[in-house]
Amino acid sequence: MEFLITGALNGNGERLKGLLEVSGADISISLGPLNLKEPLILKRTWFYIHGKEKDYEVLSKSDGVDIMSRIFKYKGIFFSGISGVYHPQTWKFTRKEWAKRYGGRFPKKDTGYIFAEDIAAFFATFQKLKLERVNIFVSNLKPGNRIFEEIVKTIKPEYCLFPSHTFEKFKENGTKFVGLEEASSFNGKYIIHFQEKEE
């Protein structure tokens, strides 16, 4: 069983199609920004982590699944992530509280940020499932970010993938960290092999 994770797609849907064709991966996940000009229809299961996208309408018409702040299970493997990008203020507020600061209207420009309820929902799901750890965690957050560090410390992922300007790979406290370049790069993809687990 294989998981294909790509770095920021940045409009390169053909690259993802090609990688899927060559790898034959069971599940694929793309980091943001996706910046798709037209809906990406793969007619198979694929997931994405959105960034500060300009056109959510295009994403809504694609057949990918936004990981948001959820945990998924596929053949005994738990994979998860948090969509959006870090903002030094928004993560301290819910969207409702943030809208209050702007006279009750939520600013469209802030749609792609991570908010307090995203983090809370993620931790609540992890606790509800009574997991010791998740197998894969993906996000646009990076090592050194306080939210990233808190999440990793709590869910203890086996693999943690994030966007990076250069490919990097290291292991820390039982977690393999992989920084991926943009999907168009040779170092913009990573394949994880798992033994199929008994249900």
PDB file of C-alpha atoms in Angstrom:
ATOM      1  CA  MET A   1       0.000   0.000   0.000  1.00  0.00           C
ATOM      2  CA  GLU A   2       1.413   3.381  -1.012  1.00  0.00           C
ATOM      3  CA  PHE A   3       0.780   7.020  -0.153  1.00  0.00           C
ATOM      4  CA  LEU A   4       2.042   9.683  -2.544  1.00  0.00           C
ATOM      5  CA  ILE A   5       2.574  13.120  -1.007  1.00  0.00           C
ATOM      6  CA  THR A   6       3.541  16.077  -3.206  1.00  0.00           C
ATOM      7  CA  GLY A   7       4.815  19.511  -2.351  1.00  0.00           C
ATOM      8  CA  ALA A   8       2.909  22.648  -3.341  1.00  0.00           C
ATOM      9  CA  LEU A   9       0.970  21.862  -6.514  1.00  0.00           C
ATOM     10  CA  ASN A  10       0.923  25.516  -7.664  1.00  0.00           C
ATOM     11  CA  GLY A  11      -1.347  24.918 -10.647  1.00  0.00           C
ATOM     12  CA  ASN A  12       0.547  21.862 -11.886  1.00  0.00           C
ATOM     13  CA  GLY A  13      -2.308  19.354 -12.075  1.00  0.00           C
ATOM     14  CA  GLU A  14      -0.641  17.498 -14.977  1.00  0.00           C
ATOM     15  CA  ARG A  15       2.368  16.787 -12.769  1.00  0.00           C
ATOM     16  CA  LEU A  16       0.127  15.152 -10.161  1.00  0.00           C
ATOM     17  CA  LYS A  17      -1.637  13.075 -12.834  1.00  0.00           C
ATOM     18  CA  GLY A  18       1.720  11.895 -14.154  1.00  0.00           C
ATOM     19  CA  LEU A  19       3.051  10.981 -10.719  1.00  0.00           C
ATOM     20  CA  LEU A  20      -0.098   9.013  -9.924  1.00  0.00           C
ATOM     21  CA  GLU A  21       0.114   7.149 -13.210  1.00  0.00           C
ATOM     22  CA  VAL A  22       3.745   6.170 -12.629  1.00  0.00           C
ATOM     23  CA  SER A  23       3.481   5.381  -8.913  1.00  0.00           C
ATOM     24  CA  GLY A  24       0.051   3.741  -8.841  1.00  0.00           C
ATOM     25  CA  ALA A  25      -0.284   5.013  -5.247  1.00  0.00           C
ATOM     26  CA  ASP A  26      -3.455   4.113  -3.349  1.00  0.00           C
ATOM     27  CA  ILE A  27      -3.837   7.578  -1.797  1.00  0.00           C
ATOM     28  CA  SER A  28      -2.332  10.914  -2.834  1.00  0.00           C
ATOM     29  CA  ILE A  29      -2.102  14.137  -0.841  1.00  0.00           C
ATOM     30  CA  SER A  30      -0.958  17.505  -2.218  1.00  0.00           C
ATOM     31  CA  LEU A  31       0.275  20.427  -0.162  1.00  0.00           C
ATOM     32  CA  GLY A  32      -0.800  23.973  -0.920  1.00  0.00           C
ATOM     33  CA  PRO A  33      -0.966  26.362  -2.456  1.00  0.00           C
ATOM     34  CA  LEU A  34      -2.786  24.472  -5.200  1.00  0.00           C
ATOM     35  CA  ASN A  35      -3.547  27.565  -7.341  1.00  0.00           C
ATOM     36  CA  LEU A  36      -5.643  25.630  -9.841  1.00  0.00           C
ATOM     37  CA  LYS A  37      -6.971  27.560 -12.832  1.00  0.00           C
ATOM     38  CA  GLU A  38      -9.620  24.925 -13.557  1.00  0.00           C
ATOM     39  CA  PRO A  39     -11.109  22.044 -11.548  1.00  0.00           C
ATOM     40  CA  LEU A  40      -8.790  19.058 -11.164  1.00  0.00           C
ATOM     41  CA  ILE A  41     -10.712  15.843 -11.806  1.00  0.00           C
ATOM     42  CA  LEU A  42      -8.693  12.688 -11.174  1.00  0.00           C
ATOM     43  CA  LYS A  43     -11.634  10.265 -10.840  1.00  0.00           C
ATOM     44  CA  ARG A  44      -9.923   8.653  -7.884  1.00  0.00           C
ATOM     45  CA  THR A  45      -9.384   9.420  -4.199  1.00  0.00           C
ATOM     46  CA  TRP A  46      -7.015  12.321  -3.604  1.00  0.00           C
ATOM     47  CA  PHE A  47      -6.648  14.835  -0.798  1.00  0.00           C
ATOM     48  CA  TYR A  48      -5.229  18.324  -0.494  1.00  0.00           C
ATOM     49  CA  ILE A  49      -4.091  20.866   2.058  1.00  0.00           C
ATOM     50  CA  HIS A  50      -5.233  24.283   0.877  1.00  0.00           C
ATOM     51  CA  GLY A  51      -3.127  27.379   1.388  1.00  0.00           C
ATOM     52  CA  LYS A  52      -4.258  30.962   0.859  1.00  0.00           C
ATOM     53  CA  GLU A  53      -6.102  30.086  -2.312  1.00  0.00           C
ATOM     54  CA  LYS A  54      -7.421  32.766  -4.656  1.00  0.00           C
ATOM     55  CA  ASP A  55     -10.288  30.744  -6.056  1.00  0.00           C
ATOM     56  CA  TYR A  56     -12.123  28.336  -3.758  1.00  0.00           C
ATOM     57  CA  GLU A  57     -14.806  27.866  -6.398  1.00  0.00           C
ATOM     58  CA  VAL A  58     -12.321  25.942  -8.559  1.00  0.00           C
ATOM     59  CA  LEU A  59     -11.427  23.731  -5.597  1.00  0.00           C
ATOM     60  CA  SER A  60     -15.085  23.097  -4.815  1.00  0.00           C
ATOM     61  CA  LYS A  61     -15.559  21.755  -8.359  1.00  0.00           C
ATOM     62  CA  SER A  62     -12.517  19.483  -8.165  1.00  0.00           C
ATOM     63  CA  ASP A  63     -12.956  15.917  -6.961  1.00  0.00           C
ATOM     64  CA  GLY A  64     -10.276  16.146  -4.281  1.00  0.00           C
ATOM     65  CA  VAL A  65     -11.029  16.121  -0.545  1.00  0.00           C
ATOM     66  CA  ASP A  66      -9.877  18.988   1.670  1.00  0.00           C
ATOM     67  CA  ILE A  67      -8.168  17.430   4.692  1.00  0.00           C
ATOM     68  CA  MET A  68      -9.162  20.512   6.744  1.00  0.00           C
ATOM     69  CA  SER A  69      -8.550  19.435  10.367  1.00  0.00           C
ATOM     70  CA  ARG A  70      -9.595  15.824  10.082  1.00  0.00           C
ATOM     71  CA  ILE A  71      -8.178  12.338  10.548  1.00  0.00           C
ATOM     72  CA  PHE A  72      -8.870   9.690   7.906  1.00  0.00           C
ATOM     73  CA  LYS A  73      -8.398   5.937   7.971  1.00  0.00           C
ATOM     74  CA  TYR A  74      -7.490   3.775   5.002  1.00  0.00           C
ATOM     75  CA  LYS A  75      -6.835   0.040   5.430  1.00  0.00           C
ATOM     76  CA  GLY A  76      -5.703   0.509   9.016  1.00  0.00           C
ATOM     77  CA  ILE A  77      -3.524   3.580   8.288  1.00  0.00           C
ATOM     78  CA  PHE A  78      -4.465   6.898   9.902  1.00  0.00           C
ATOM     79  CA  PHE A  79      -3.543  10.029   7.947  1.00  0.00           C
ATOM     80  CA  SER A  80      -4.316  13.579   8.917  1.00  0.00           C
ATOM     81  CA  GLY A  81      -3.618  17.236   8.417  1.00  0.00           C
ATOM     82  CA  ILE A  82      -4.639  20.822   8.943  1.00  0.00           C
ATOM     83  CA  SER A  83      -5.472  23.024   5.972  1.00  0.00           C
ATOM     84  CA  GLY A  84      -4.662  26.707   5.815  1.00  0.00           C
ATOM     85  CA  VAL A  85      -1.602  28.790   6.582  1.00  0.00           C
ATOM     86  CA  TYR A  86      -0.235  30.262   9.794  1.00  0.00           C
ATOM     87  CA  HIS A  87      -1.083  33.798  10.835  1.00  0.00           C
ATOM     88  CA  PRO A  88       0.347  35.105  14.129  1.00  0.00           C
ATOM     89  CA  GLN A  89      -3.116  36.256  15.263  1.00  0.00           C
ATOM     90  CA  THR A  90      -5.868  34.164  13.667  1.00  0.00           C
ATOM     91  CA  TRP A  91      -4.936  30.882  15.371  1.00  0.00           C
ATOM     92  CA  LYS A  92      -5.841  32.499  18.728  1.00  0.00           C
ATOM     93  CA  PHE A  93      -9.436  33.236  17.611  1.00  0.00           C
ATOM     94  CA  THR A  94     -12.435  31.359  16.256  1.00  0.00           C
ATOM     95  CA  ARG A  95     -13.784  32.590  12.926  1.00  0.00           C
ATOM     96  CA  LYS A  96     -16.785  34.048  14.748  1.00  0.00           C
ATOM     97  CA  GLU A  97     -14.525  35.998  17.115  1.00  0.00           C
ATOM     98  CA  TRP A  98     -12.390  37.157  14.198  1.00  0.00           C
ATOM     99  CA  ALA A  99     -15.458  38.380  12.314  1.00  0.00           C
ATOM    100  CA  LYS A 100     -16.525  40.357  15.410  1.00  0.00           C
ATOM    101  CA  ARG A 101     -13.310  42.341  15.143  1.00  0.00           C
ATOM    102  CA  TYR A 102     -14.475  43.410  11.680  1.00  0.00           C
ATOM    103  CA  GLY A 103     -17.993  44.469  12.585  1.00  0.00           C
ATOM    104  CA  GLY A 104     -19.499  41.001  12.303  1.00  0.00           C
ATOM    105  CA  ARG A 105     -18.344  40.300   8.750  1.00  0.00           C
ATOM    106  CA  PHE A 106     -15.631  37.730   8.094  1.00  0.00           C
ATOM    107  CA  PRO A 107     -12.907  39.215   5.845  1.00  0.00           C
ATOM    108  CA  LYS A 108     -12.611  37.227   2.610  1.00  0.00           C
ATOM    109  CA  LYS A 109      -8.852  37.836   2.573  1.00  0.00           C
ATOM    110  CA  ASP A 110      -8.495  35.745   5.751  1.00  0.00           C
ATOM    111  CA  THR A 111     -10.286  32.648   4.442  1.00  0.00           C
ATOM    112  CA  GLY A 112      -7.099  30.613   4.065  1.00  0.00           C
ATOM    113  CA  TYR A 113      -5.724  31.087   7.575  1.00  0.00           C
ATOM    114  CA  ILE A 114      -5.742  28.569  10.424  1.00  0.00           C
ATOM    115  CA  PHE A 115      -8.130  29.451  13.267  1.00  0.00           C
ATOM    116  CA  ALA A 116      -8.545  28.231  16.847  1.00  0.00           C
ATOM    117  CA  GLU A 117     -11.404  25.863  15.991  1.00  0.00           C
ATOM    118  CA  ASP A 118      -9.256  24.094  13.381  1.00  0.00           C
ATOM    119  CA  ILE A 119      -6.701  23.128  15.998  1.00  0.00           C
ATOM    120  CA  ALA A 120      -9.374  22.313  18.615  1.00  0.00           C
ATOM    121  CA  ALA A 121     -11.293  20.088  16.155  1.00  0.00           C
ATOM    122  CA  PHE A 122      -8.130  18.246  15.237  1.00  0.00           C
ATOM    123  CA  PHE A 123      -7.189  17.477  18.847  1.00  0.00           C
ATOM    124  CA  ALA A 124     -10.804  16.531  19.703  1.00  0.00           C
ATOM    125  CA  THR A 125     -10.883  13.988  16.854  1.00  0.00           C
ATOM    126  CA  PHE A 126      -7.550  12.515  17.906  1.00  0.00           C
ATOM    127  CA  GLN A 127      -8.765  12.099  21.491  1.00  0.00           C
ATOM    128  CA  LYS A 128     -12.138  10.698  20.423  1.00  0.00           C
ATOM    129  CA  LEU A 129     -10.447   8.013  18.323  1.00  0.00           C
ATOM    130  CA  LYS A 130      -8.227   7.121  21.314  1.00  0.00           C
ATOM    131  CA  LEU A 131      -5.171   6.832  19.110  1.00  0.00           C
ATOM    132  CA  GLU A 132      -1.626   6.514  20.383  1.00  0.00           C
ATOM    133  CA  ARG A 133      -0.337   8.199  17.227  1.00  0.00           C
ATOM    134  CA  VAL A 134      -1.256   8.895  13.612  1.00  0.00           C
ATOM    135  CA  ASN A 135       0.758   7.419  10.767  1.00  0.00           C
ATOM    136  CA  ILE A 136       0.928  10.522   8.545  1.00  0.00           C
ATOM    137  CA  PHE A 137       0.497  14.224   9.318  1.00  0.00           C
ATOM    138  CA  VAL A 138       0.672  16.872   6.567  1.00  0.00           C
ATOM    139  CA  SER A 139       0.307  20.642   6.718  1.00  0.00           C
ATOM    140  CA  ASN A 140       1.631  23.948   5.427  1.00  0.00           C
ATOM    141  CA  LEU A 141       3.068  24.534   8.911  1.00  0.00           C
ATOM    142  CA  LYS A 142       6.781  23.913   9.386  1.00  0.00           C
ATOM    143  CA  PRO A 143       9.170  22.851  12.153  1.00  0.00           C
ATOM    144  CA  GLY A 144       9.815  25.740  14.528  1.00  0.00           C
ATOM    145  CA  ASN A 145       6.211  26.953  14.348  1.00  0.00           C
ATOM    146  CA  ARG A 146       4.559  26.729  17.779  1.00  0.00           C
ATOM    147  CA  ILE A 147       1.310  25.158  16.481  1.00  0.00           C
ATOM    148  CA  PHE A 148       3.286  22.628  14.440  1.00  0.00           C
ATOM    149  CA  GLU A 149       5.393  21.670  17.469  1.00  0.00           C
ATOM    150  CA  GLU A 150       2.313  21.291  19.689  1.00  0.00           C
ATOM    151  CA  ILE A 151       0.532  19.082  17.156  1.00  0.00           C
ATOM    152  CA  VAL A 152       3.552  16.835  16.603  1.00  0.00           C
ATOM    153  CA  LYS A 153       4.097  16.486  20.350  1.00  0.00           C
ATOM    154  CA  THR A 154       0.427  15.467  20.833  1.00  0.00           C
ATOM    155  CA  ILE A 155      -0.234  13.109  17.903  1.00  0.00           C
ATOM    156  CA  LYS A 156       3.331  11.706  17.560  1.00  0.00           C
ATOM    157  CA  PRO A 157       3.076  11.055  13.802  1.00  0.00           C
ATOM    158  CA  GLU A 158       5.140   8.346  12.195  1.00  0.00           C
ATOM    159  CA  TYR A 159       5.665  10.639   9.179  1.00  0.00           C
ATOM    160  CA  CYS A 160       5.335  14.414   9.111  1.00  0.00           C
ATOM    161  CA  LEU A 161       5.448  16.199   5.735  1.00  0.00           C
ATOM    162  CA  PHE A 162       5.618  19.937   5.110  1.00  0.00           C
ATOM    163  CA  PRO A 163       6.594  22.414   2.345  1.00  0.00           C
ATOM    164  CA  SER A 164      10.246  23.441   2.074  1.00  0.00           C
ATOM    165  CA  HIS A 165      12.464  25.446  -0.299  1.00  0.00           C
ATOM    166  CA  THR A 166      14.905  22.536  -0.360  1.00  0.00           C
ATOM    167  CA  PHE A 167      14.316  18.829   0.218  1.00  0.00           C
ATOM    168  CA  GLU A 168      15.049  17.850   3.806  1.00  0.00           C
ATOM    169  CA  LYS A 169      14.651  14.646   5.754  1.00  0.00           C
ATOM    170  CA  PHE A 170      15.394  13.962   9.405  1.00  0.00           C
ATOM    171  CA  LYS A 171      14.164  11.886  12.321  1.00  0.00           C
ATOM    172  CA  GLU A 172      13.306  13.144  15.786  1.00  0.00           C
ATOM    173  CA  ASN A 173      11.571  11.412  18.723  1.00  0.00           C
ATOM    174  CA  GLY A 174      10.305   8.575  16.543  1.00  0.00           C
ATOM    175  CA  THR A 175       8.916  10.859  13.795  1.00  0.00           C
ATOM    176  CA  LYS A 176      10.325  11.046  10.253  1.00  0.00           C
ATOM    177  CA  PHE A 177      10.154  14.655   9.032  1.00  0.00           C
ATOM    178  CA  VAL A 178      10.175  15.318   5.288  1.00  0.00           C
ATOM    179  CA  GLY A 179      10.303  18.796   3.745  1.00  0.00           C
ATOM    180  CA  LEU A 180       9.109  18.817   0.123  1.00  0.00           C
ATOM    181  CA  GLU A 181       9.906  21.258  -2.658  1.00  0.00           C
ATOM    182  CA  GLU A 182       7.168  22.285  -5.125  1.00  0.00           C
ATOM    183  CA  ALA A 183       5.506  19.366  -6.940  1.00  0.00           C
ATOM    184  CA  SER A 184       7.160  20.371 -10.229  1.00  0.00           C
ATOM    185  CA  SER A 185      10.599  19.645  -8.711  1.00  0.00           C
ATOM    186  CA  PHE A 186      12.295  16.237  -8.675  1.00  0.00           C
ATOM    187  CA  ASN A 187      12.300  16.602  -4.865  1.00  0.00           C
ATOM    188  CA  GLY A 188       8.632  17.590  -4.769  1.00  0.00           C
ATOM    189  CA  LYS A 189       7.265  14.120  -4.108  1.00  0.00           C
ATOM    190  CA  TYR A 190       7.554  11.429  -1.460  1.00  0.00           C
ATOM    191  CA  ILE A 191       6.139   7.901  -1.445  1.00  0.00           C
ATOM    192  CA  ILE A 192       5.430   6.071   1.802  1.00  0.00           C
ATOM    193  CA  HIS A 193       5.014   2.283   1.733  1.00  0.00           C
ATOM    194  CA  PHE A 194       2.929   0.563   4.387  1.00  0.00           C
ATOM    195  CA  GLN A 195       2.220  -3.087   5.036  1.00  0.00           C
ATOM    196  CA  GLU A 196      -1.533  -3.554   4.844  1.00  0.00           C
ATOM    197  CA  LYS A 197      -2.887  -3.828   8.382  1.00  0.00           C
ATOM    198  CA  GLU A 198      -5.521  -6.223   9.621  1.00  0.00           C
ATOM    199  CA  GLU A 199      -8.834  -4.452  10.346  1.00  0.00           C
TER     200      GLU A 199
END
